[in-house]
Coordinates of C-alpha atoms in Angstrom, one line a residue:
X1 CA 1.9 -15.3 -7.2
X2 CA -1.6 -16.6 -7.0
X3 CA -1.3 -17.1 -3.3
X4 CA -0.1 -13.5 -2.9
X5 CA -3.2 -12.2 -4.8
X6 CA -5.5 -14.3 -2.5
X7 CA -3.8 -12.9 0.6
X8 CA -4.1 -9.4 -0.7
X9 CA -7.8 -9.8 -1.5
X10 CA -8.5 -11.1 2.0
X11 CA -6.4 -8.4 3.5
X12 CA -8.4 -5.7 1.7
X13 CA -11.7 -7.2 2.7
X14 CA -10.7 -7.4 6.4
X15 CA -8.6 -4.3 6.4
X16 CA -5.4 -5.9 7.7
X17 CA -2.7 -3.4 8.6
X18 CA 0.2 -3.2 6.2
X19 CA -1.9 -4.1 3.1
X20 CA -3.5 -1.8 0.6
X21 CA -7.0 -1.3 1.9
X22 CA -8.7 0.0 -1.2
X23 CA -8.2 -0.2 -4.9
X24 CA -5.6 2.4 -6.1
X25 CA -6.9 5.4 -8.0
X26 CA -4.0 5.7 -10.5
X27 CA -3.2 8.7 -12.6
X28 CA -0.9 9.2 -15.6
X29 CA 2.9 9.3 -15.1
X30 CA 4.5 12.3 -16.5
X31 CA 7.2 12.0 -19.2
X32 CA 10.2 12.8 -17.1
X33 CA 13.7 11.6 -18.0
X34 CA 14.6 8.0 -17.0
X35 CA 16.8 7.7 -13.9
X36 CA 18.2 5.4 -11.3
X37 CA 18.6 6.6 -7.8
X38 CA 19.5 5.1 -4.4
X39 CA 18.5 6.7 -1.2
X40 CA 19.8 5.9 2.3
X41 CA 17.5 5.8 5.3
X42 CA 19.6 5.6 8.5
X43 CA 22.8 3.5 8.5
X44 CA 21.4 0.4 6.9
X45 CA 18.2 0.8 4.9
X46 CA 18.4 1.6 1.2
X47 CA 15.6 2.5 -1.2
X48 CA 16.4 2.1 -4.8
X49 CA 14.1 3.7 -7.4
X50 CA 14.4 3.4 -11.2
X51 CA 12.5 5.4 -13.8
X52 CA 11.9 3.9 -17.2
X53 CA 10.0 5.3 -20.2
X54 CA 6.5 4.7 -18.9
X55 CA 6.9 3.4 -15.3
X56 CA 8.5 3.8 -12.0
X57 CA 9.8 0.8 -9.9
X58 CA 11.1 0.3 -6.4
X59 CA 13.5 -2.4 -5.4
X60 CA 11.9 -4.7 -2.7
X61 CA 14.7 -6.5 -0.9
X62 CA 12.7 -9.7 -0.9
X63 CA 10.5 -9.7 -4.0
X64 CA 12.7 -7.7 -6.4
X65 CA 11.6 -4.8 -8.5
X66 CA 8.0 -3.7 -7.9
X67 CA 6.0 -1.3 -10.0
X68 CA 5.0 2.0 -8.5
X69 CA 1.7 3.6 -9.5
X70 CA 1.4 7.4 -9.6
X71 CA -1.5 8.8 -7.6
X72 CA -3.3 12.1 -7.9
X73 CA -1.7 13.6 -4.8
X74 CA 1.8 13.2 -6.4
X75 CA 2.8 10.1 -4.4
X76 CA 3.5 6.6 -5.7
X77 CA 1.9 3.5 -4.4
X78 CA 2.6 -0.2 -4.5
X79 CA -0.2 -2.7 -5.3
X80 CA 1.2 -5.4 -3.0
X81 CA 1.8 -3.4 0.2
X82 CA 0.3 -0.3 1.8
X83 CA 3.3 1.9 1.2
X84 CA 3.4 5.4 -0.4
X85 CA 6.6 7.0 -1.8
X86 CA 7.2 10.7 -2.5
X87 CA 10.2 10.8 -4.9
X88 CA 12.4 13.9 -5.4
X89 CA 15.9 14.5 -6.6
X90 CA 17.1 15.3 -3.1
X91 CA 15.1 12.9 -1.0
X92 CA 12.5 10.1 -0.9
X93 CA 9.8 9.9 1.7
X94 CA 8.4 6.4 2.6
X95 CA 5.0 6.2 4.3
X96 CA 4.4 2.6 5.6
X97 CA 0.9 1.5 6.5
X98 CA -0.2 4.6 4.7
X99 CA -3.9 3.9 5.1
X100 CA -3.7 3.4 8.9
X101 CA -4.4 6.0 11.5
X102 CA -0.7 5.9 12.5
X103 CA 1.4 5.6 9.4
X104 CA 5.2 5.3 9.8
X105 CA 7.3 7.9 8.0
X106 CA 10.9 7.7 7.0
X107 CA 13.0 10.0 4.8
X108 CA 16.0 9.0 2.8
X109 CA 18.6 11.1 1.0
X110 CA 20.6 10.3 -2.2
X111 CA 23.7 8.1 -1.8
X112 CA 26.9 9.0 -3.5
X113 CA 27.2 7.8 -7.1
X114 CA 30.1 5.6 -6.0
X115 CA 28.3 4.0 -3.0
X116 CA 28.8 0.3 -3.4
X117 CA 25.8 -1.9 -4.1
X118 CA 25.0 -3.9 -1.0
X119 CA 24.8 -7.7 -1.1
X120 CA 21.1 -7.6 -0.2
X121 CA 20.5 -5.4 -3.3
X122 CA 22.4 -7.8 -5.5
X123 CA 20.2 -10.6 -4.1
X124 CA 17.0 -8.7 -4.7
X125 CA 17.9 -8.2 -8.3
X126 CA 18.7 -11.8 -8.7
X127 CA 22.5 -11.5 -9.1
X128 CA 23.3 -14.4 -6.7
X129 CA 27.0 -14.6 -7.3
X130 CA 27.7 -11.0 -6.5
X131 CA 25.4 -11.2 -3.5
X132 CA 27.2 -14.2 -2.0
X133 CA 30.6 -12.6 -2.7
X134 CA 29.4 -9.4 -0.9
X135 CA 28.1 -11.3 2.1
X136 CA 31.4 -13.3 2.4
X137 CA 33.4 -10.0 2.3
X138 CA 31.0 -8.5 4.9
X139 CA 31.4 -11.5 7.2
X140 CA 35.1 -11.4 6.9
X141 CA 35.2 -7.7 7.8
X142 CA 32.7 -8.1 10.8
X143 CA 31.0 -11.5 11.5
X144 CA 28.6 -9.8 13.9
X145 CA 26.9 -8.1 11.0
X146 CA 25.7 -11.4 9.6
X147 CA 24.4 -13.6 12.5
X148 CA 23.3 -17.1 11.8
X149 CA 19.7 -16.4 12.8
X150 CA 19.4 -13.4 10.4
X151 CA 20.7 -15.4 7.4
X152 CA 18.3 -18.3 8.4
X153 CA 15.3 -15.9 8.6
X154 CA 16.3 -14.4 5.2
X155 CA 16.4 -17.8 3.6
X156 CA 12.9 -18.7 4.8
X157 CA 11.6 -15.3 3.8
X158 CA 12.9 -15.9 0.3
X159 CA 11.5 -19.4 0.3
X160 CA 8.0 -18.1 1.2
X161 CA 8.3 -15.5 -1.5
X162 CA 8.9 -18.2 -4.1
X163 CA 12.5 -17.2 -4.7
X164 CA 14.0 -20.7 -4.4
X165 CA 17.4 -20.1 -6.0
X166 CA 18.1 -17.1 -3.7
X167 CA 16.8 -19.0 -0.7
X168 CA 19.1 -22.0 -1.4
X169 CA 22.1 -19.7 -2.0
X170 CA 21.7 -17.8 1.3
X171 CA 21.1 -21.0 3.4
X172 CA 24.0 -22.7 1.7
X173 CA 26.1 -19.7 2.7
X174 CA 24.9 -20.1 6.2
X175 CA 26.3 -23.6 6.4
X176 CA 29.6 -22.2 5.0
X177 CA 29.8 -19.4 7.6
X178 CA 28.5 -21.4 10.5
X179 CA 29.6 -25.0 9.8
X180 CA 29.4 -26.1 13.5
X181 CA 25.6 -25.4 13.5
X182 CA 23.5 -28.4 12.7
X183 CA 20.5 -26.1 12.3
X184 CA 21.9 -24.5 9.2
X185 CA 22.0 -27.9 7.5
X186 CA 18.4 -28.6 8.6
X187 CA 17.2 -25.3 7.0
X188 CA 19.2 -26.0 3.8
X189 CA 17.8 -29.5 3.6
X190 CA 14.2 -28.1 3.9
X191 CA 14.6 -25.6 1.1
X192 CA 16.4 -28.1 -1.1
X193 CA 13.5 -30.5 -0.5
X194 CA 11.0 -27.8 -1.5
X195 CA 13.0 -27.2 -4.6
X196 CA 12.9 -30.8 -5.6
X197 CA 16.7 -31.2 -5.4
X198 CA 16.6 -34.6 -3.8
X199 CA 20.3 -35.5 -4.0
X200 CA 21.5 -32.2 -2.4
X201 CA 18.7 -32.4 0.2
X202 CA 19.9 -35.9 1.2
X203 CA 23.4 -34.7 1.4
X204 CA 22.4 -31.8 3.7
X205 CA 20.5 -34.2 6.0
X206 CA 23.4 -36.6 6.2
X207 CA 25.7 -33.7 7.0
X208 CA 23.3 -32.6 9.8
X209 CA 23.5 -36.1 11.3
X210 CA 27.3 -36.1 11.2
X211 CA 27.5 -32.7 12.9
X212 CA 24.6 -32.6 15.3
X213 CA 26.3 -34.2 18.3
X214 CA 29.2 -31.7 18.2
X215 CA 27.0 -28.6 17.8
X216 CA 28.3 -26.4 20.7
X217 CA 25.1 -24.3 20.9
X218 CA 22.3 -26.8 20.6
X219 CA 20.7 -28.3 23.7
X220 CA 20.3 -32.0 24.2
X221 CA 16.6 -31.7 23.4
X222 CA 17.4 -29.5 20.3
X223 CA 19.9 -32.1 19.0
X224 CA 17.3 -34.9 19.4
X225 CA 14.7 -32.8 17.5
X226 CA 17.1 -32.0 14.7
X227 CA 18.1 -35.7 14.5
X228 CA 14.5 -36.8 14.3
X229 CA 13.7 -34.3 11.6
X230 CA 16.7 -35.3 9.5
X231 CA 15.9 -39.0 9.8
X232 CA 12.3 -38.5 8.9
X233 CA 13.2 -36.3 5.9
X234 CA 15.7 -38.9 4.7
X235 CA 13.1 -41.6 4.8
X236 CA 10.8 -39.5 2.7
X237 CA 13.5 -38.5 0.2
X238 CA 14.7 -42.0 -0.3
X239 CA 11.3 -43.5 -1.1

């Protein structure tokens, strides 16, 4: 959290795109009734909004629920990213890089009340068990919708966001769905090491070494690199 604040401060000073460029001028939130709404943008993106007694939140699919601050123009802003939301019963408008000269606009419409919660939403809210069950069902229905690289990237994104349990869960899932890939065990070993789970990290590195030669997709050079990483990590872990 401290690192994020430092990055945001630097981003404001140097006006990096995608970050809030100026302090927010917040107004008072009206006393509307509480609600929970989910909006679909295109075939895959979902924006979840919840309204409580004195605040509005949006579900960030990496960092979880983030507070929305009401502005004088009727929009809502996040403090961590340069995004503005216009929330209505029949649609939500999302303006990314709102302070830039070329903001990106997307409009979402309410999902049916019985629309299932996606695995990514479960993961964002911290319900790891439901998220993993959902991903397994999704993979069984269509493996192409959950490629190894996408799961790997999601794991590292969660790791960088400080959400270690979620990062471990999704990288563990990657080894389950793609057991022939030595790289999945390398990634799992790295996040387990970061989490201080030495025993599990050692097991992941040992599994990598057992599987790396048979990996059908790794090049000879890639196999050697993975082997060296695992051996080096094992030496460090066993000290």
